[in-house]
PDB file of C-alpha atoms and ligand atoms in Angstrom:
ATOM      1  CA  MET A   1      -0.061  25.172  -5.135  1.00 49.00           C
ATOM      2  CA  PRO A   2      -1.104  22.101  -6.792  1.00 60.00           C
ATOM      3  CA  GLY A   3      -0.718  19.148  -4.798  1.00 79.00           C
ATOM      4  CA  LEU A   4      -2.260  15.491  -4.208  1.00 92.00           C
ATOM      5  CA  LEU A   5      -4.568  15.003  -1.445  1.00 95.00           C
ATOM      6  CA  LEU A   6      -5.514  11.355   0.078  1.00 97.00           C
ATOM      7  CA  GLY A   7      -7.742   9.304  -1.976  1.00 97.00           C
ATOM      8  CA  ASP A   8      -6.888  11.172  -5.195  1.00 97.00           C
ATOM      9  CA  GLU A   9      -5.529   9.374  -8.334  1.00 98.00           C
ATOM     10  CA  ILE A  10      -1.727   9.634  -8.788  1.00 98.00           C
ATOM     11  CA  PRO A  11      -1.411  11.156 -12.171  1.00 97.00           C
ATOM     12  CA  ASN A  12       0.083   8.724 -15.071  1.00 98.00           C
ATOM     13  CA  PHE A  13       3.047  11.177 -15.771  1.00 98.00           C
ATOM     14  CA  GLU A  14       6.125  10.125 -18.152  1.00 98.00           C
ATOM     15  CA  ALA A  15       9.234  10.665 -16.955  1.00 98.00           C
ATOM     16  CA  ASP A  16      12.852   9.746 -17.738  1.00 98.00           C
ATOM     17  CA  THR A  17      14.475   7.504 -14.688  1.00 98.00           C
ATOM     18  CA  THR A  18      17.625   5.619 -14.115  1.00 98.00           C
ATOM     19  CA  ILE A  19      15.752   2.514 -15.603  1.00 98.00           C
ATOM     20  CA  GLY A  20      14.859   4.508 -18.841  1.00 98.00           C
ATOM     21  CA  ARG A  21      11.676   6.451 -19.735  1.00 98.00           C
ATOM     22  CA  ILE A  22       8.409   5.297 -17.677  1.00 98.00           C
ATOM     23  CA  LYS A  23       4.782   6.120 -17.647  1.00 98.00           C
ATOM     24  CA  PHE A  24       3.920   5.975 -13.847  1.00 98.00           C
ATOM     25  CA  HIS A  25       1.012   3.703 -13.808  1.00 98.00           C
ATOM     26  CA  ASP A  26       2.817   1.152 -16.109  1.00 98.00           C
ATOM     27  CA  PHE A  27       5.875   1.270 -13.593  1.00 98.00           C
ATOM     28  CA  LEU A  28       3.434   0.732 -10.908  1.00 98.00           C
ATOM     29  CA  GLY A  29       1.248  -2.237 -12.659  1.00 98.00           C
ATOM     30  CA  ASN A  30      -0.924  -3.763 -10.046  1.00 98.00           C
ATOM     31  CA  SER A  31       1.464  -3.092  -7.242  1.00 98.00           C
ATOM     32  CA  TRP A  32       1.490  -1.045  -4.544  1.00 98.00           C
ATOM     33  CA  GLY A  33       3.951   1.904  -4.683  1.00 98.00           C
ATOM     34  CA  ILE A  34       6.146   4.266  -2.801  1.00 98.00           C
ATOM     35  CA  LEU A  35       7.446   7.591  -4.286  1.00 98.00           C
ATOM     36  CA  PHE A  36       9.807   9.408  -2.427  1.00 98.00           C
ATOM     37  CA  SER A  37      11.440  12.846  -3.197  1.00 97.00           C
ATOM     38  CA  HIS A  38      14.759  14.427  -2.504  1.00 96.00           C
ATOM     39  CA  PRO A  39      16.067  17.924  -2.460  1.00 95.00           C
ATOM     40  CA  ARG A  40      19.280  17.391  -4.484  1.00 95.00           C
ATOM     41  CA  ASP A  41      21.711  14.644  -5.731  1.00 97.00           C
ATOM     42  CA  PHE A  42      25.173  14.619  -3.674  1.00 97.00           C
ATOM     43  CA  THR A  43      23.834  16.430  -0.493  1.00 96.00           C
ATOM     44  CA  PRO A  44      24.313  14.679   2.788  1.00 97.00           C
ATOM     45  CA  VAL A  45      20.898  13.745   4.607  1.00 97.00           C
ATOM     46  CA  CYS A  46      19.566  12.220   0.989  1.00 98.00           C
ATOM     47  CA  THR A  47      22.269  10.513   0.771  1.00 98.00           C
ATOM     48  CA  THR A  48      21.749   8.469   3.995  1.00 98.00           C
ATOM     49  CA  GLU A  49      18.321   8.246   3.119  1.00 98.00           C
ATOM     50  CA  LEU A  50      18.483   6.440  -0.176  1.00 98.00           C
ATOM     51  CA  ALA A  51      21.424   4.346   1.323  1.00 98.00           C
ATOM     52  CA  CYS A  52      18.847   3.232   4.227  1.00 98.00           C
ATOM     53  CA  ALA A  53      16.066   2.612   1.723  1.00 98.00           C
ATOM     54  CA  ALA A  54      18.572   0.444  -0.694  1.00 98.00           C
ATOM     55  CA  LYS A  55      19.680  -1.514   2.517  1.00 97.00           C
ATOM     56  CA  ILE A  56      16.083  -2.332   3.485  1.00 98.00           C
ATOM     57  CA  SER A  57      14.635  -2.646  -0.207  1.00 98.00           C
ATOM     58  CA  ASN A  58      13.911  -6.305   0.303  1.00 98.00           C
ATOM     59  CA  GLU A  59      11.654  -5.308   3.063  1.00 98.00           C
ATOM     60  CA  PHE A  60       9.428  -3.271   0.476  1.00 98.00           C
ATOM     61  CA  LYS A  61       9.684  -6.258  -1.888  1.00 98.00           C
ATOM     62  CA  LYS A  62       8.307  -8.417   0.627  1.00 98.00           C
ATOM     63  CA  ARG A  63       5.482  -6.322   1.148  1.00 98.00           C
ATOM     64  CA  GLY A  64       4.704  -6.140  -2.713  1.00 98.00           C
ATOM     65  CA  VAL A  65       5.559  -2.192  -2.894  1.00 98.00           C
ATOM     66  CA  LYS A  66       7.652  -1.042  -5.764  1.00 98.00           C
ATOM     67  CA  MET A  67      10.062   1.881  -4.804  1.00 98.00           C
ATOM     68  CA  ILE A  68      11.041   4.932  -6.834  1.00 98.00           C
ATOM     69  CA  ALA A  69      12.763   8.128  -5.936  1.00 98.00           C
ATOM     70  CA  LEU A  70      12.683  11.513  -7.312  1.00 98.00           C
ATOM     71  CA  SER A  71      15.344  14.311  -7.327  1.00 97.00           C
ATOM     72  CA  ILE A  72      15.617  17.401  -9.175  1.00 95.00           C
ATOM     73  CA  ASP A  73      18.857  16.576 -11.094  1.00 96.00           C
ATOM     74  CA  SER A  74      19.683  14.702 -14.556  1.00 98.00           C
ATOM     75  CA  VAL A  75      19.712  10.909 -15.053  1.00 98.00           C
ATOM     76  CA  ALA A  76      23.501  11.416 -15.466  1.00 98.00           C
ATOM     77  CA  ASP A  77      23.627  12.836 -12.303  1.00 98.00           C
ATOM     78  CA  HIS A  78      21.586  10.384 -10.415  1.00 98.00           C
ATOM     79  CA  ASN A  79      23.781   7.383 -12.021  1.00 98.00           C
ATOM     80  CA  SER A  80      26.941   8.949 -10.547  1.00 98.00           C
ATOM     81  CA  TRP A  81      25.410   9.552  -6.990  1.00 98.00           C
ATOM     82  CA  SER A  82      23.717   6.308  -7.041  1.00 98.00           C
ATOM     83  CA  LYS A  83      27.426   4.879  -6.953  1.00 98.00           C
ATOM     84  CA  ASP A  84      27.919   7.149  -3.632  1.00 98.00           C
ATOM     85  CA  VAL A  85      24.719   5.858  -2.362  1.00 98.00           C
ATOM     86  CA  MET A  86      25.430   2.001  -2.667  1.00 98.00           C
ATOM     87  CA  ALA A  87      28.864   2.701  -1.251  1.00 98.00           C
ATOM     88  CA  VAL A  88      27.274   4.499   1.995  1.00 98.00           C
ATOM     89  CA  SER A  89      24.902   1.572   2.036  1.00 97.00           C
ATOM     90  CA  LYS A  90      28.097  -0.708   2.098  1.00 97.00           C
ATOM     91  CA  LYS A  91      27.204  -2.355  -1.322  1.00 95.00           C
ATOM     92  CA  ALA A  92      29.411  -0.704  -3.637  1.00 95.00           C
ATOM     93  CA  ASP A  93      29.244  -3.761  -5.892  1.00 95.00           C
ATOM     94  CA  THR A  94      25.573  -3.651  -6.344  1.00 97.00           C
ATOM     95  CA  ASP A  95      23.165  -1.310  -8.522  1.00 98.00           C
ATOM     96  CA  LEU A  96      20.578   0.774  -6.471  1.00 98.00           C
ATOM     97  CA  PRO A  97      17.485  -1.519  -6.219  1.00 98.00           C
ATOM     98  CA  PHE A  98      15.163   0.850  -7.238  1.00 98.00           C
ATOM     99  CA  PRO A  99      14.818   3.814  -9.763  1.00 98.00           C
ATOM    100  CA  ILE A 100      15.447   7.404  -9.428  1.00 98.00           C
ATOM    101  CA  ILE A 101      13.266   9.738 -11.617  1.00 98.00           C
ATOM    102  CA  ALA A 102      15.025  12.912 -13.091  1.00 98.00           C
ATOM    103  CA  ASP A 103      13.090  15.973 -12.564  1.00 97.00           C
ATOM    104  CA  ASP A 104      15.737  18.420 -13.867  1.00 94.00           C
ATOM    105  CA  LYS A 105      12.952  21.027 -15.021  1.00 94.00           C
ATOM    106  CA  ARG A 106      10.955  20.611 -11.470  1.00 94.00           C
ATOM    107  CA  GLU A 107       7.937  20.193 -13.605  1.00 94.00           C
ATOM    108  CA  LEU A 108       6.834  16.768 -11.414  1.00 96.00           C
ATOM    109  CA  SER A 109       7.828  18.327  -8.472  1.00 95.00           C
ATOM    110  CA  VAL A 110       5.462  21.185  -9.250  1.00 93.00           C
ATOM    111  CA  LEU A 111       2.651  19.278 -10.452  1.00 94.00           C
ATOM    112  CA  LEU A 112       2.923  16.896  -7.388  1.00 95.00           C
ATOM    113  CA  GLY A 113       3.295  19.882  -4.818  1.00 93.00           C
ATOM    114  CA  MET A 114       6.576  18.682  -3.569  1.00 93.00           C
ATOM    115  CA  LEU A 115       8.682  22.121  -3.893  1.00 91.00           C
ATOM    116  CA  ASP A 116       9.771  23.767  -0.714  1.00 87.00           C
ATOM    117  CA  PRO A 117       9.844  27.555  -1.012  1.00 84.00           C
ATOM    118  CA  ASP A 118      12.149  27.785   1.981  1.00 85.00           C
ATOM    119  CA  GLU A 119      14.904  25.859   0.640  1.00 87.00           C
ATOM    120  CA  LYS A 120      16.519  27.230  -2.348  1.00 89.00           C
ATOM    121  CA  ASP A 121      19.878  26.317  -4.397  1.00 89.00           C
ATOM    122  CA  LYS A 122      22.335  28.572  -5.393  1.00 90.00           C
ATOM    123  CA  ASP A 123      20.452  30.111  -7.981  1.00 91.00           C
ATOM    124  CA  GLY A 124      17.439  30.884  -5.854  1.00 92.00           C
ATOM    125  CA  MET A 125      15.328  28.147  -7.288  1.00 91.00           C
ATOM    126  CA  PRO A 126      13.150  25.988  -4.839  1.00 90.00           C
ATOM    127  CA  LEU A 127      14.467  22.687  -3.919  1.00 91.00           C
ATOM    128  CA  THR A 128      12.092  19.463  -3.412  1.00 93.00           C
ATOM    129  CA  ALA A 129      10.987  18.632  -0.092  1.00 93.00           C
ATOM    130  CA  ARG A 130      11.218  15.286   1.535  1.00 96.00           C
ATOM    131  CA  CYS A 131       7.700  14.103   0.265  1.00 97.00           C
ATOM    132  CA  VAL A 132       6.456  10.612   0.341  1.00 98.00           C
ATOM    133  CA  PHE A 133       3.430   9.024  -1.121  1.00 98.00           C
ATOM    134  CA  VAL A 134       2.232   5.637  -0.753  1.00 98.00           C
ATOM    135  CA  ILE A 135       0.165   4.453  -3.780  1.00 98.00           C
ATOM    136  CA  GLY A 136      -2.373   1.597  -3.582  1.00 98.00           C
ATOM    137  CA  PRO A 137      -2.894  -1.004  -6.304  1.00 98.00           C
ATOM    138  CA  ASP A 138      -5.847   1.127  -7.318  1.00 98.00           C
ATOM    139  CA  LYS A 139      -3.356   4.001  -7.962  1.00 98.00           C
ATOM    140  CA  LYS A 140      -4.813   6.176  -5.097  1.00 98.00           C
ATOM    141  CA  LEU A 141      -2.925   8.037  -2.417  1.00 98.00           C
ATOM    142  CA  LYS A 142      -3.048   6.119   0.491  1.00 98.00           C
ATOM    143  CA  LEU A 143      -0.601   8.264   2.659  1.00 98.00           C
ATOM    144  CA  SER A 144       1.171  11.488   2.134  1.00 97.00           C
ATOM    145  CA  ILE A 145       4.010  12.854   4.130  1.00 95.00           C
ATOM    146  CA  LEU A 146       6.131  15.941   3.723  1.00 94.00           C
ATOM    147  CA  TYR A 147       9.271  16.749   5.574  1.00 94.00           C
ATOM    148  CA  PRO A 148      11.461  19.803   5.110  1.00 92.00           C
ATOM    149  CA  ALA A 149      15.075  19.455   3.466  1.00 91.00           C
ATOM    150  CA  THR A 150      16.699  19.716   6.639  1.00 92.00           C
ATOM    151  CA  THR A 151      15.028  16.645   8.561  1.00 95.00           C
ATOM    152  CA  GLY A 152      15.611  13.340   7.355  1.00 97.00           C
ATOM    153  CA  ARG A 153      12.933  10.626   7.253  1.00 98.00           C
ATOM    154  CA  ASN A 154      12.794   7.265   9.022  1.00 98.00           C
ATOM    155  CA  PHE A 155      12.473   4.227   6.397  1.00 97.00           C
ATOM    156  CA  ASP A 156      11.605   1.911   9.342  1.00 97.00           C
ATOM    157  CA  GLU A 157       8.408   4.003  10.016  1.00 98.00           C
ATOM    158  CA  LEU A 158       7.445   3.631   6.184  1.00 98.00           C
ATOM    159  CA  LEU A 159       7.421   0.054   6.610  1.00 98.00           C
ATOM    160  CA  ARG A 160       5.442   0.286   9.832  1.00 98.00           C
ATOM    161  CA  VAL A 161       2.651   2.514   7.955  1.00 98.00           C
ATOM    162  CA  ILE A 162       2.683   0.334   5.149  1.00 98.00           C
ATOM    163  CA  ASP A 163       1.784  -2.770   7.060  1.00 98.00           C
ATOM    164  CA  SER A 164      -0.931  -0.801   8.571  1.00 98.00           C
ATOM    165  CA  LEU A 165      -2.139   0.520   5.162  1.00 98.00           C
ATOM    166  CA  GLN A 166      -2.133  -2.912   3.979  1.00 98.00           C
ATOM    167  CA  LEU A 167      -3.909  -4.438   7.035  1.00 98.00           C
ATOM    168  CA  THR A 168      -6.562  -1.716   6.903  1.00 98.00           C
ATOM    169  CA  ALA A 169      -7.309  -2.232   3.608  1.00 98.00           C
ATOM    170  CA  GLN A 170      -8.300  -5.478   4.067  1.00 97.00           C
ATOM    171  CA  LYS A 171      -9.773  -5.590   7.628  1.00 97.00           C
ATOM    172  CA  LYS A 172     -12.004  -3.278   9.332  1.00 96.00           C
ATOM    173  CA  VAL A 173      -9.643  -2.358  11.865  1.00 98.00           C
ATOM    174  CA  ALA A 174      -7.449   0.521  12.722  1.00 98.00           C
ATOM    175  CA  THR A 175      -3.796   0.394  14.137  1.00 98.00           C
ATOM    176  CA  PRO A 176      -3.313   2.173  17.435  1.00 98.00           C
ATOM    177  CA  VAL A 177      -0.358   4.514  18.417  1.00 98.00           C
ATOM    178  CA  ASP A 178       3.315   2.602  17.923  1.00 98.00           C
ATOM    179  CA  TRP A 179       1.383  -0.580  16.571  1.00 98.00           C
ATOM    180  CA  LYS A 180       3.579  -3.325  15.104  1.00 97.00           C
ATOM    181  CA  PRO A 181       2.440  -6.199  13.123  1.00 97.00           C
ATOM    182  CA  GLY A 182       1.354  -8.799  15.908  1.00 97.00           C
ATOM    183  CA  ASP A 183      -0.023  -6.226  18.247  1.00 98.00           C
ATOM    184  CA  LYS A 184      -3.633  -5.871  19.056  1.00 98.00           C
ATOM    185  CA  VAL A 185      -5.724  -3.727  16.669  1.00 98.00           C
ATOM    186  CA  MET A 186      -8.648  -1.570  17.365  1.00 98.00           C
ATOM    187  CA  VAL A 187     -12.046  -2.202  15.872  1.00 98.00           C
ATOM    188  CA  ILE A 188     -13.165   1.238  13.946  1.00 97.00           C
ATOM    189  CA  PRO A 189     -15.925   3.173  15.372  1.00 96.00           C
ATOM    190  CA  SER A 190     -18.544   2.552  12.506  1.00 96.00           C
ATOM    191  CA  LEU A 191     -18.893  -1.197  13.403  1.00 97.00           C
ATOM    192  CA  SER A 192     -21.573  -2.161  16.108  1.00 97.00           C
ATOM    193  CA  ASP A 193     -20.729  -4.349  18.618  1.00 96.00           C
ATOM    194  CA  ALA A 194     -22.734  -7.139  17.228  1.00 97.00           C
ATOM    195  CA  GLU A 195     -20.966  -6.405  13.833  1.00 97.00           C
ATOM    196  CA  ALA A 196     -17.513  -6.456  15.413  1.00 97.00           C
ATOM    197  CA  ALA A 197     -18.502  -9.940  17.452  1.00 96.00           C
ATOM    198  CA  SER A 198     -19.363 -11.860  14.272  1.00 96.00           C
ATOM    199  CA  LEU A 199     -16.201 -10.227  12.460  1.00 97.00           C
ATOM    200  CA  PHE A 200     -13.525 -10.897  14.884  1.00 97.00           C
ATOM    201  CA  PRO A 201     -13.481 -14.544  16.022  1.00 94.00           C
ATOM    202  CA  ASN A 202     -10.839 -13.707  18.461  1.00 96.00           C
ATOM    203  CA  GLY A 203     -12.910 -11.689  20.446  1.00 97.00           C
ATOM    204  CA  VAL A 204     -13.231  -7.962  21.363  1.00 98.00           C
ATOM    205  CA  THR A 205     -12.165  -6.472  24.334  1.00 98.00           C
ATOM    206  CA  THR A 206     -13.234  -2.830  25.645  1.00 98.00           C
ATOM    207  CA  GLU A 207     -10.996  -0.562  27.930  1.00 98.00           C
ATOM    208  CA  GLU A 208     -12.839   1.239  30.482  1.00 98.00           C
ATOM    209  CA  VAL A 209     -12.664   4.945  30.452  1.00 98.00           C
ATOM    210  CA  PRO A 210     -14.048   7.708  32.758  1.00 98.00           C
ATOM    211  CA  SER A 211     -16.812   8.774  29.973  1.00 98.00           C
ATOM    212  CA  GLY A 212     -18.226   5.156  30.350  1.00 98.00           C
ATOM    213  CA  LYS A 213     -18.274   5.281  26.435  1.00 97.00           C
ATOM    214  CA  LYS A 214     -17.032   2.016  25.042  1.00 95.00           C
ATOM    215  CA  TYR A 215     -15.303   3.232  22.040  1.00 97.00           C
ATOM    216  CA  LEU A 216     -11.665   1.642  22.952  1.00 98.00           C
ATOM    217  CA  ARG A 217     -12.144  -1.821  21.455  1.00 98.00           C
ATOM    218  CA  TYR A 218      -9.423  -4.078  20.751  1.00 98.00           C
ATOM    219  CA  THR A 219      -8.968  -7.307  18.915  1.00 98.00           C
ATOM    220  CA  GLN A 220      -6.244  -9.628  17.881  1.00 97.00           C
ATOM    221  CA  ILE A 221      -5.850 -10.359  14.237  1.00 92.00           C
TER     222      ILE A 221
HETATM  223  C1  BEZ B 301      20.703  17.221   2.600  1.00 69.14           C
HETATM  224  O1  BEZ B 301      20.307  16.323   1.719  1.00 69.14           O
HETATM  225  O2  BEZ B 301      21.894  17.095   3.252  1.00 69.14           O
HETATM  226  C2  BEZ B 301      20.091  18.766   2.301  1.00 69.14           C
HETATM  227  C3  BEZ B 301      19.527  19.281   1.114  1.00 69.14           C
HETATM  228  C4  BEZ B 301      19.216  20.263   1.197  1.00 69.14           C
HETATM  229  C5  BEZ B 301      18.904  20.978   2.257  1.00 69.14           C
HETATM  230  C6  BEZ B 301      19.497  20.635   3.390  1.00 69.14           C
HETATM  231  C7  BEZ B 301      20.252  19.295   3.541  1.00 69.14           C
END
């Protein structure tokens, strides 16, 4: 099944959206981007996800990340559904702060490997899974996650991984389990101790482990 791998360039597809026809690379410009797919309009889990995404859209904006959703219905359906989403988001008087791609022919979902063969509509056609792509300013795929239709995503976790992606794109560090901005980060294994000492003026601490190997190296950025 076609799909995207980390490091692949995101296709410069054209699509109809709630803000008109777009070419994806032009939409992204030089920004980071996040594309998240939904099984269907007017479905319960999708509505809670989009309402959450709308509520915290300023957090994506602060990080310079352009948001765009995708669902396999028409622009007219998306526009009508958006009103429900904003009501659930408790901002009924405001427009959805990001566009939704209309993929009613499922062409993009096939191209991007987003379909879930186990989840079908009443006509037996597969629905889109809950796919997330985070795209860097170089248009390359930096993160991909794929949840089934029955499990909603955690958008705070998406902000957390974007913080990690943006930090690790700039510095030779990696972020450990449950890392949050401000926590210590880890020195990547390819750096020698001498290189680490010169790169990280706040110092590097090493956690002792039974093997005696000195690979758990932390620093504060
Ligand atoms: C939902 O968004 O609630 C949903 C959509 C398709 C299958 C299951 C749940």
